[in-house]
Coordinates of C-alpha atoms and ligand atoms in Angstrom, one line a residue:
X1 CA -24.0 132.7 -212.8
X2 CA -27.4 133.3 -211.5
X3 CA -27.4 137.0 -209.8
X4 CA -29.5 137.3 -206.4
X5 CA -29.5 134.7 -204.2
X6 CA -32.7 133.1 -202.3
X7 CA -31.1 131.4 -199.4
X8 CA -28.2 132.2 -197.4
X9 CA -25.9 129.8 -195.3
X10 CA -24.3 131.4 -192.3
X11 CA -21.8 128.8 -190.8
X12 CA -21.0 129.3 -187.2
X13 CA -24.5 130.9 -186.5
X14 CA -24.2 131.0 -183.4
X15 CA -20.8 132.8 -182.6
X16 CA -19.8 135.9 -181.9
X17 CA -19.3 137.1 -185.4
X18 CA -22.8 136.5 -186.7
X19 CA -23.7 138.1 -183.4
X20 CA -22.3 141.0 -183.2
X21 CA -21.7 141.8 -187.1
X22 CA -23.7 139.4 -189.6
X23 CA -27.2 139.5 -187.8
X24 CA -27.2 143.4 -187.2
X25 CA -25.4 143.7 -190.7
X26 CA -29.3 141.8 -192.3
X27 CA -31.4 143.4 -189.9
X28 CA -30.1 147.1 -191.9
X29 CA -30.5 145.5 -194.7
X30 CA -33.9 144.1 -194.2
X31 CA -34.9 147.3 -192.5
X32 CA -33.8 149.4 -195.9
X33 CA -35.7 146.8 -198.1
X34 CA -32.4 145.8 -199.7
X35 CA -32.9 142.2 -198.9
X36 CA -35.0 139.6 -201.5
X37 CA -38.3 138.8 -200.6
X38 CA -38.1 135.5 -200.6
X39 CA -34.4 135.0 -198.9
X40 CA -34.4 132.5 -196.8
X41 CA -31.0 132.5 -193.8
X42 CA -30.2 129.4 -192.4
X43 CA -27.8 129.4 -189.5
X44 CA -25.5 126.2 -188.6
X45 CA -23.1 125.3 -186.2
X46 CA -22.7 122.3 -183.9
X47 CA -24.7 123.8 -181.2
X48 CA -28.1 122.0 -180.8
X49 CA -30.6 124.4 -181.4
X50 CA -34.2 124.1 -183.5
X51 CA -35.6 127.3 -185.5
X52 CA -37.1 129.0 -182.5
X53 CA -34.2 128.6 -180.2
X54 CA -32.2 130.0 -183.2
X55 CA -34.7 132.6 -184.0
X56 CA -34.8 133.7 -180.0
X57 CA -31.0 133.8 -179.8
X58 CA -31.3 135.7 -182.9
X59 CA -33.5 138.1 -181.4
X60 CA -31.4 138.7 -178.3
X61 CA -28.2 139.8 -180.4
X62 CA -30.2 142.1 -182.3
X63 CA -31.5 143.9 -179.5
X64 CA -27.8 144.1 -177.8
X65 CA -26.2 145.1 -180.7
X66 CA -27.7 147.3 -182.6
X67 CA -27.0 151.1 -182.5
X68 CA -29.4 152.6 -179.7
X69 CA -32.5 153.4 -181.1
X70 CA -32.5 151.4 -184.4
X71 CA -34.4 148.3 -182.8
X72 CA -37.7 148.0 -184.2
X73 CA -40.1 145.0 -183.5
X74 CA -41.6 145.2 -186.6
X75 CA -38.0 144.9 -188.9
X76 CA -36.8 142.0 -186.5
X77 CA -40.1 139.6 -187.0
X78 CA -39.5 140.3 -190.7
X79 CA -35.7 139.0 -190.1
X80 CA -36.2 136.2 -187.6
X81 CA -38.9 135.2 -189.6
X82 CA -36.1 134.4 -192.6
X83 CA -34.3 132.3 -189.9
X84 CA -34.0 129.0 -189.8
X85 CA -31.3 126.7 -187.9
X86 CA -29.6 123.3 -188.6
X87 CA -27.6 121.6 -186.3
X88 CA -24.0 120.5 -187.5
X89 CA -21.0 118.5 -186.8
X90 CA -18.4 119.0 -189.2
X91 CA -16.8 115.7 -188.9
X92 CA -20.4 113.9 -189.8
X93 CA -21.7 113.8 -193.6
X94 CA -24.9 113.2 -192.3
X95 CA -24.8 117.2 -190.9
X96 CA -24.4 117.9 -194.8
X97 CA -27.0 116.1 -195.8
X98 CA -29.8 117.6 -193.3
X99 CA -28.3 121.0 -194.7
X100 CA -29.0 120.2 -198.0
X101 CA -32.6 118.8 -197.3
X102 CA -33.2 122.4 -195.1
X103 CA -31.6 124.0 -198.4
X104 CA -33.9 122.1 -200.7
X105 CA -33.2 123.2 -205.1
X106 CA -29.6 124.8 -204.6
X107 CA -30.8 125.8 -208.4
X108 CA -32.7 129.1 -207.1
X109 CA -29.1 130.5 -206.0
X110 CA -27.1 129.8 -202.5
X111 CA -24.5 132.0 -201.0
X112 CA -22.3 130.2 -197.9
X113 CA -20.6 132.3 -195.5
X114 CA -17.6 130.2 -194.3
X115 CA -16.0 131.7 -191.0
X116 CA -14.2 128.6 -189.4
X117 CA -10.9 127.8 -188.4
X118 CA -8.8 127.5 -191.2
X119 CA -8.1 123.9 -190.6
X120 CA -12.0 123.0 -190.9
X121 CA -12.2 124.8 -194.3
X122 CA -11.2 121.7 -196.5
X123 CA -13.7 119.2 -194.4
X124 CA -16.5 122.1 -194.6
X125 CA -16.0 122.2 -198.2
X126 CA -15.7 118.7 -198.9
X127 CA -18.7 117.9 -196.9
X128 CA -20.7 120.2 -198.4
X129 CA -19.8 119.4 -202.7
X130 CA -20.6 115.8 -200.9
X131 CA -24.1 116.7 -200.4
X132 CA -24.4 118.1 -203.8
X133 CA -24.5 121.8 -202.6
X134 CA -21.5 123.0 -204.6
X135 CA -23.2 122.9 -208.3
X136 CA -22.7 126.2 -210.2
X137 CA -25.7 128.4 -208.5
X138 CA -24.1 128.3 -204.9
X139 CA -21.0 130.6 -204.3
X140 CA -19.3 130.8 -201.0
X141 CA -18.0 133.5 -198.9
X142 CA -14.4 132.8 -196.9
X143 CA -14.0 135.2 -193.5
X144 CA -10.2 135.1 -192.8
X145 CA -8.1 134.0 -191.5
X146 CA -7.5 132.1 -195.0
X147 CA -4.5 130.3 -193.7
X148 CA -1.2 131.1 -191.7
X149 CA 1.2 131.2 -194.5
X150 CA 1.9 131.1 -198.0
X151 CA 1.2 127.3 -198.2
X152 CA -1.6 127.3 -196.0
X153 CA -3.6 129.7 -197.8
X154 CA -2.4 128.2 -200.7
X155 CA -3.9 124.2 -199.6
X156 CA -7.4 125.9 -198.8
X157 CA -7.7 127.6 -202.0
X158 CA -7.2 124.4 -203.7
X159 CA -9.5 122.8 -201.5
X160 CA -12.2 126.0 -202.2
X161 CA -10.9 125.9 -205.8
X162 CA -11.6 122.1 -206.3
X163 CA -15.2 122.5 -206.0
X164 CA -16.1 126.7 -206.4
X165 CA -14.5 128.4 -209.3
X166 CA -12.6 131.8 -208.3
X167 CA -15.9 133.8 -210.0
X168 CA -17.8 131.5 -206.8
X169 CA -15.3 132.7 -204.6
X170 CA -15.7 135.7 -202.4
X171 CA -12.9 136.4 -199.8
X172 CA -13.7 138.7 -197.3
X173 CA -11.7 141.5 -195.3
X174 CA -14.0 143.6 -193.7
X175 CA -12.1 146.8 -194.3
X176 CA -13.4 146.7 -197.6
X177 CA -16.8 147.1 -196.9
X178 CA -16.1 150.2 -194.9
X179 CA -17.4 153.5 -196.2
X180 CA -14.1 155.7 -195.5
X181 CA -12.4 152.5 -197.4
X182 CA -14.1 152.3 -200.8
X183 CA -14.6 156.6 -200.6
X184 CA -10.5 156.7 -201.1
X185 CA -11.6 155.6 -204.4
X186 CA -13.9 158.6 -205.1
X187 CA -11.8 160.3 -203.3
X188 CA -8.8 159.7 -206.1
X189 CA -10.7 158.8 -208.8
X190 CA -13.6 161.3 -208.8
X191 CA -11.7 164.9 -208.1
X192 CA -9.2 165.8 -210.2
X193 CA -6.7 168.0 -208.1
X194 CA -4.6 164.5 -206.4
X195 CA -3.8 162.7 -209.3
X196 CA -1.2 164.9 -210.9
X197 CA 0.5 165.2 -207.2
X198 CA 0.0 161.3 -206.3
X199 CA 3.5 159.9 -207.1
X200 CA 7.3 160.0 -205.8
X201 CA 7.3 163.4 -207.0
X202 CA 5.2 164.9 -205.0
X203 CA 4.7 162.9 -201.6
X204 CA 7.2 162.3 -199.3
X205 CA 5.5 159.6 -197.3
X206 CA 2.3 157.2 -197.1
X207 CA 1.6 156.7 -193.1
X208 CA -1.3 153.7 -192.0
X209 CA -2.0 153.4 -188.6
X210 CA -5.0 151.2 -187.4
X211 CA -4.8 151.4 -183.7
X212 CA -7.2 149.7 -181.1
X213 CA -7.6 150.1 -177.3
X214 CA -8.4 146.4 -176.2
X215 CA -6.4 143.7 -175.6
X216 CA -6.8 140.3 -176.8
X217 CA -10.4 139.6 -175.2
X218 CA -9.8 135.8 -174.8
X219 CA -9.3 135.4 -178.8
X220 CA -7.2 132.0 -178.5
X221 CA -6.3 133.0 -182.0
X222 CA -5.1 135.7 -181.8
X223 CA -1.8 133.9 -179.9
X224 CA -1.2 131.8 -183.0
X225 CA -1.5 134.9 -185.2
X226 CA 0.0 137.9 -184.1
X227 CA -0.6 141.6 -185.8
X228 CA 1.6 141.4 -188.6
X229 CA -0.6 138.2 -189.7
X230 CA -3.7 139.4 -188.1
X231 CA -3.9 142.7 -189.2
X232 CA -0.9 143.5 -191.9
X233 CA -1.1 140.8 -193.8
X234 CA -4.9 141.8 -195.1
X235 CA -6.6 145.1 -193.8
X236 CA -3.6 147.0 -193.9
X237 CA -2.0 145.6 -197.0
X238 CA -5.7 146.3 -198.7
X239 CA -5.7 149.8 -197.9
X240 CA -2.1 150.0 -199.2
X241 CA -2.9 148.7 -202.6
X242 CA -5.8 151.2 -202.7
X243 CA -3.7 154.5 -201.7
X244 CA -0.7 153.2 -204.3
X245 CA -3.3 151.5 -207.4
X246 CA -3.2 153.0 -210.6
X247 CA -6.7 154.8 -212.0
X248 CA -8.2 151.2 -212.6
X249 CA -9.8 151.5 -216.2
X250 CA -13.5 150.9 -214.9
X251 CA -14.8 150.2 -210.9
X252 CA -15.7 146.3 -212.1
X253 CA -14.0 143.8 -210.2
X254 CA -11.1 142.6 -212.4
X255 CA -10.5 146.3 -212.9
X256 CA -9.9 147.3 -209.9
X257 CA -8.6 143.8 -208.3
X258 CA -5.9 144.0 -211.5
X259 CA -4.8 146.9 -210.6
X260 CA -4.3 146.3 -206.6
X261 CA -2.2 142.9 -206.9
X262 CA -0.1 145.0 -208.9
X263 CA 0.8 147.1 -206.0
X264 CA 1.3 144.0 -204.1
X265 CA 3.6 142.1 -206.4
X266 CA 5.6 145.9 -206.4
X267 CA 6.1 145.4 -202.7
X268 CA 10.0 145.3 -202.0
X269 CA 10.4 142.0 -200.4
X270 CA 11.5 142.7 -196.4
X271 CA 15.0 140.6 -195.9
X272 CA 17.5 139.5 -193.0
X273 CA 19.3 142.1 -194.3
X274 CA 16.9 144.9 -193.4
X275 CA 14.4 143.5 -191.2
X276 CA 15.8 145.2 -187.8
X277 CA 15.7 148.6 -189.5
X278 CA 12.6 148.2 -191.3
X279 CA 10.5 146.4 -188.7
X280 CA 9.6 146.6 -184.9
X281 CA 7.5 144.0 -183.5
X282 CA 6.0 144.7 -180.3
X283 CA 4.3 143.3 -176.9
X284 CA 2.2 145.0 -174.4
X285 CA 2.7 144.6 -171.1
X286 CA 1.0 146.2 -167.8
X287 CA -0.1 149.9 -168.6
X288 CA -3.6 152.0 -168.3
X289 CA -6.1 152.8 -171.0
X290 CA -7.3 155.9 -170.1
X291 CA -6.8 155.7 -167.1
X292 CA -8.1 152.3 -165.8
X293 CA -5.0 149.9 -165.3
X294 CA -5.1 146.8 -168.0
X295 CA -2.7 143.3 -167.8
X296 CA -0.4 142.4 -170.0
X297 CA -0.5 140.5 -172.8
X298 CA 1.2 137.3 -171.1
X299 CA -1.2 138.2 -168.0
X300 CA -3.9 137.8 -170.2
X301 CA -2.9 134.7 -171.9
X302 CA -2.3 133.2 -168.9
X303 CA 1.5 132.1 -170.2
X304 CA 4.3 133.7 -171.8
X305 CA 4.1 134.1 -175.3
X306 CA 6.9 135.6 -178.5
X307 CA 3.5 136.8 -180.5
X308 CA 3.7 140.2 -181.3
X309 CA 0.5 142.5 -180.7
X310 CA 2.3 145.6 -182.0
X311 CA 4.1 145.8 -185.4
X312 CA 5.5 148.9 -186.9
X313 CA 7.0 148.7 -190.5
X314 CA 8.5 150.7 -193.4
X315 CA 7.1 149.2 -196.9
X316 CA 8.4 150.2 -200.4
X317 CA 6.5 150.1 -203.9
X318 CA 9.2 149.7 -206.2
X319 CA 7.5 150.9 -209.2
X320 CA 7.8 153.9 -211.6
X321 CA 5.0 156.1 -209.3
X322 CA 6.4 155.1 -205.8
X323 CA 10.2 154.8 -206.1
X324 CA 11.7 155.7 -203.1
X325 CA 8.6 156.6 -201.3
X326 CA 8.4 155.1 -198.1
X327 CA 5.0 153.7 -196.5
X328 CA 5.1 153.6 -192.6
X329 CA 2.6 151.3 -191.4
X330 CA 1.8 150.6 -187.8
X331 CA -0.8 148.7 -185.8
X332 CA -1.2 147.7 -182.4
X333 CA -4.0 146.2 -179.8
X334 CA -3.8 148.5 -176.3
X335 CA -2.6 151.9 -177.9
X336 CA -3.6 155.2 -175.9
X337 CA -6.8 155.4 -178.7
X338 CA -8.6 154.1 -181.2
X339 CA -7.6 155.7 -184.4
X340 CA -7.6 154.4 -187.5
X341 CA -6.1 156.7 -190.7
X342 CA -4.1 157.3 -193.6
X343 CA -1.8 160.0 -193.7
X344 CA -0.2 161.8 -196.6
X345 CA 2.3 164.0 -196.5
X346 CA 3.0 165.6 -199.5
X347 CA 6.9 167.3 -200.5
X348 CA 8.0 170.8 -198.9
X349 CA 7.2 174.0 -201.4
X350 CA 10.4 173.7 -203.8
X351 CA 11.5 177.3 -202.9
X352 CA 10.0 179.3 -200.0
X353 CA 9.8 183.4 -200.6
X354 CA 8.5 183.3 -197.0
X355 CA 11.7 182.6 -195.6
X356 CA 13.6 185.8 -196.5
X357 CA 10.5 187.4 -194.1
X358 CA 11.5 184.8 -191.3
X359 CA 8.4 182.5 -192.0
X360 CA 8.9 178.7 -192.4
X361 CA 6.1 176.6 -194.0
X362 CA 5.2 172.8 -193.8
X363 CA 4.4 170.3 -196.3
X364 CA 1.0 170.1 -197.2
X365 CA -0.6 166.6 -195.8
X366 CA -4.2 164.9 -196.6
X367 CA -5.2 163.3 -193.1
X368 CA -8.3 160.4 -194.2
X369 CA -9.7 158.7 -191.1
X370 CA -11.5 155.9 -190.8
X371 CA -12.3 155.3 -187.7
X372 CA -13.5 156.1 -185.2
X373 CA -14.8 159.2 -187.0
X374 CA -14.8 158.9 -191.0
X375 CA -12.9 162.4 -191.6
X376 CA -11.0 163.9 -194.7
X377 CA -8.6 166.4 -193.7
X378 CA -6.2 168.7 -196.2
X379 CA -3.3 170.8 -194.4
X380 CA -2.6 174.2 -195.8
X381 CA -0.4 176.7 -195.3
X382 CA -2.3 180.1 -194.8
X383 CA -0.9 183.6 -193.5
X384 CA -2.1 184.7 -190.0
X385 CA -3.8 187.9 -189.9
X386 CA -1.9 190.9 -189.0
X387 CA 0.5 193.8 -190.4
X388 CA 3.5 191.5 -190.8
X389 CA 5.3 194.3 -189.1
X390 CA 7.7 191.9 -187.0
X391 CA 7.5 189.6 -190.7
X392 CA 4.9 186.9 -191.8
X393 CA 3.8 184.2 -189.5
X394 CA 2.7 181.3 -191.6
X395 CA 0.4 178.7 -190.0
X396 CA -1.1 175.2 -191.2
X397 CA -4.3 175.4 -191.1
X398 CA -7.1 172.5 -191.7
X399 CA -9.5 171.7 -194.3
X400 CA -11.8 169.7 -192.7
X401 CA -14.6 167.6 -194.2
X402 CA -16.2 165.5 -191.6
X403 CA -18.3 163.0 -193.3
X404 CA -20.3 162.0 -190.3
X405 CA -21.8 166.1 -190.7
X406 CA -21.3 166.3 -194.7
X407 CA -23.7 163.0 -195.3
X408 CA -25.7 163.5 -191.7
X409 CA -28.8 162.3 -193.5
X410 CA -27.3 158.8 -194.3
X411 CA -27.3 156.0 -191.9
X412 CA -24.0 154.6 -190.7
X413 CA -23.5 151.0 -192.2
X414 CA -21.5 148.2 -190.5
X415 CA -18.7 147.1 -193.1
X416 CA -20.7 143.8 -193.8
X417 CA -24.0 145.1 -195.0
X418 CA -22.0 146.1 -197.9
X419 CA -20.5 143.0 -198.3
X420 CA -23.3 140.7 -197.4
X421 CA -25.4 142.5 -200.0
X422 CA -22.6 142.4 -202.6
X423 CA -22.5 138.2 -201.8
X424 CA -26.3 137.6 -201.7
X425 CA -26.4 139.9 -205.5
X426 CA -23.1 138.8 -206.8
X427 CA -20.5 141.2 -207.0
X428 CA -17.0 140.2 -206.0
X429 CA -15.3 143.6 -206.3
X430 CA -15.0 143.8 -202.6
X431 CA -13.8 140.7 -202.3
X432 CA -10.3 139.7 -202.4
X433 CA -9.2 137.7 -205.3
X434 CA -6.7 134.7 -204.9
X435 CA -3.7 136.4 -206.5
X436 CA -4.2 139.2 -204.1
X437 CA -3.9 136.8 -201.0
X438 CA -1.1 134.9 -202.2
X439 CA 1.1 138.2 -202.9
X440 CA -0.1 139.5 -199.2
X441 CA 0.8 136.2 -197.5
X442 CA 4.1 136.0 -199.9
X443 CA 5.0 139.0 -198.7
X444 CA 4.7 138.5 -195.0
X445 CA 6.3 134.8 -194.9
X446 CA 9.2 137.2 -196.0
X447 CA 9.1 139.3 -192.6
X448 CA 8.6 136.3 -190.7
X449 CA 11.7 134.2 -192.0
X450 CA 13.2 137.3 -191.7
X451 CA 12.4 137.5 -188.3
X452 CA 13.2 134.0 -187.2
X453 CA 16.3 134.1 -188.7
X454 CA 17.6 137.5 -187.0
X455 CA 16.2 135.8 -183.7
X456 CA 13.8 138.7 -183.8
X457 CA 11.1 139.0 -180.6
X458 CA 8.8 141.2 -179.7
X459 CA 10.2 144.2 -178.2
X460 CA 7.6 145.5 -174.7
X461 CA 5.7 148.3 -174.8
X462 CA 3.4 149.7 -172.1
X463 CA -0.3 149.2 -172.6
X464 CA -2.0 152.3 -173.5
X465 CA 1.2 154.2 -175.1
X466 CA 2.1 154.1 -178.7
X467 CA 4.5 151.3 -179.1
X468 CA 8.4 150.4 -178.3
X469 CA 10.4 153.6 -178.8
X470 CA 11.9 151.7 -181.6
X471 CA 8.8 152.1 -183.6
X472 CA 9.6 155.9 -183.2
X473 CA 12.8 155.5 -184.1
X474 CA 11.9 153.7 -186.9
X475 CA 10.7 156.5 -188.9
X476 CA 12.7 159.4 -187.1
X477 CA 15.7 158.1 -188.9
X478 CA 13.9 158.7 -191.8
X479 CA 13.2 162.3 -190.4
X480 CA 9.8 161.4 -190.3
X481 CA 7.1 161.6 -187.2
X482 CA 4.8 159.6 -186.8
X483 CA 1.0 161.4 -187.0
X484 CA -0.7 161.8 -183.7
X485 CA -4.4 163.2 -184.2
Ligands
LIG501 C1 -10.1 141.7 -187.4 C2 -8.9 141.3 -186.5 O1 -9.9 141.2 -188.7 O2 -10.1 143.2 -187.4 C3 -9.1 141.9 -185.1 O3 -8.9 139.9 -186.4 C4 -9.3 143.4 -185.2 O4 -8.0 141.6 -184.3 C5 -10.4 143.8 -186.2 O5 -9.6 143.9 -183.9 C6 -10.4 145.3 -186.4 O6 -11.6 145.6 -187.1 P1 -12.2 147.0 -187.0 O7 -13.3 147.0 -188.0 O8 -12.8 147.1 -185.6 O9 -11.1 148.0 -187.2

């Protein structure tokens, strides 16, 4: 496979992800002199636009979305000067075709970035191995969602797989290109005090929340795909397999990708038997966000709908490090804040020699958040100063290493700079491999027959509080809280 690309392929150009995330993602990368020379972007979609229309609109989202201040005129003629546009219809060959002729020798290395509806897949790749554009230098990038199901995501990779060997194949889920994401790696891999202490003997419980403040924003979707397939099924199931993963035996891609789909395989499967104590599935309806009232999901759809928008779940490993370990995991569009994290909480001190002097201790716990600050927090016990005349007051106190101050000299980069760069120079180790989705989406079908079959529905909760209480309950049966930062 030829290594760095000279011409990339951004389907849907002119939507909101290439907006908001894809351009701005190449204008950091231009601006750092990461990008080759001589790459050349072209955008496509069916709008009709010619290169300076595409380059203008190009222009526009740069300057209203990039971070204040990072706009320079100078780094966005050097980008928009890559740019070139070609209208087209997915249903007409012809479309293909033009592409190919704006593409020219696919020989000198072409990387596609595929974010369509799932259904459009299989006629976006046919049309393009059509028009001779899938020979062995071109590899393609798939945004999810890749499919609704097992079988779905099965049929499109086939249909990728037909043309685009899995070493062509890069799957995207965003959370891998974030910085907090890929540093729990260093943060396991490259210190030696976790490791001894990162198994059933030692932790109690594994908590993942990703929490968000808005509500649907129009997504139509979204409806159609709900948080336990929206969210679960890939970002959080991802981070999963990276907290649980065994020391991979080198960072390359099979390496680490090995290792993570054995997590995955490990997961207990979720059945009818368990599903109503091991899953809460929630809806939001009227509430405030910080004080400003928001609608209801169903208010903002516009019709009543059984898709959930919160999901709250209790996952086991069942392998040799993680029996009997449970991992909470718990997501949800209009929650108070956004927080995303990972919270560890490690076993109580066997025997406490504190407590004869009426002091009680808590269990040590390793806080790593990811958004919206990037943060790694350790929870210690410590003494509080005094005389201990009245006996010893204990208190947890944190170790606190905020990454935003501890690297202040380094820029921060939207999750797809990484991968963009990783797709335009080759490296799929941040990608997600097709044994990986099929065990996530295997997995979930689970919940969701589960579900139907227990006539499960999406339990209210209001906007801008944490959930139904049955998420609560959910863990406090376990004698478990769940973290609030
Ligand atoms: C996307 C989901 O994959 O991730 C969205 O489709 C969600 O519903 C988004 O809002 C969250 O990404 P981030 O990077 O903002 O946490």
């Amino acid at each position: 496979m030829i290594e760095k690309v000279s011409t990339l392929v951004l389907f849907g150009a002119t939507g909101d992800l290439a907006a908001r995330m894809l351009l701005p993602s190449l204008y950091g990368l231009d601006s750092d002199g990461l990008l080759p020379d001589d790459l050349r972007i072209i955008g496509t979609a069916r709008t009709e636009l010619d290169d300076a229309g595409f380059r203008e609109r190009a222009d526009a989202a740069l300057r209203a979305h990039l971070p204040e201040g990072f706009y320079s005129a100078g780094v966005a003629e050097r980008l928009v000067s890559r740019l070139h546009y070609v209208t087209l219809d997915i249903t007409d060959q012809a479309g293909f075709a033009k592409l190919a002729g704006a593409i020219g020798d696919p020989c000198h290395g072409v990387a596609i970035f595929l974010s369509t509806a799932p259904s459009l897949f299989k006629p976006v790749i046919d049309g393009l191995a059509g028009a001779g554009l899938a020979c062995p230098t071109v590899r393609m990038a798939l945004e999810k969602p890749l499919g609704s199901d097992l079988e779905s995501s099965r049929e499109i990779n086939d249909a990728v797989h037909a043309h685009f060997p899995e070493d062509r194949t890069f799957r995207i889920d965003h959370y891998l290109g974030k910085e907090t994401v890929q540093n729990l790696l260093a943060l396991r891999f490259a210190n030696l005090m976790f490791e001894p202490l990162w198994n059933a003997a030692h932790i109690d419980h594994v908590q993942i929340t990703v929490a968000e403040t808005f509500g649907i924003e129009g997504r139509d979707y979204y409806d159609q795909a709900g948080a336990l397939r929206d969210m679960v099924q890939n970002h959080m199931l991802q981070l999963l397999s990276l907290v649980a993963m065994e020391p991979p035996g080198d960072l390359n891609a099979t390496a680490v990708r090995d290792e993570k789909v054995k997590v995955l395989r490990a997961l207990r499967p979720i059945t009818p038997a368990d599903v109503e104590q091991t899953t809460v599935p929630g809806q939001y309806t009227r509430g405030a966000i910080e004080g400003v009232p928001v609608r209801g999901y169903g208010e903002e759809l516009g019709r009543d709908s059984a898709t959930e928008t919160f999901v709250a779940l209790k996952a086991h490993i069942d392998n040799w490090r993680w029996k009997g370990v449970p991992f909470y995991l718990r997501t949800g569009k209009r929650m108070p804040m956004r927080d995303s994290e990972i919270f560890i909480q490690f076993k109580d001190v066997p025997f406490s020699i504190f407590a004869s002097r009426g002091a009680t201790t808590s269990p040590n716990k390793l806080i790593i958040g990811l958004q919206p600050e990037e943060s790694i927090e350790l929870r210690l016990m410590a003494k509080t100063p005094g005389l201990d005349r009245q006996g010893v007051r204990l208190r947890e106190i944190p170790l606190d290493i905020g990454l935003a101050n501890a690297f202040s000299e380094y820029r921060r980069r939207i999750a797809y700079e990484r991968l963009l760069l990783d797709l335009i120079e080759g490296d799929p180790t941040l990608f997600v491999r097709r044994d990986e989705v099929e065990a996530q989406w295997q997995w979930i079908d689970g919940i969701r027959a589960a579900w139907a079959e227990k006539g499960m529905t999406p339990r209210p909760y209001a906007a801008g509080t944490w959930g139904p209480s049955a998420a609560i309950a959910l863990t406090e049966r376990d004698g478990v809280t769940w973290h609030e930062s």
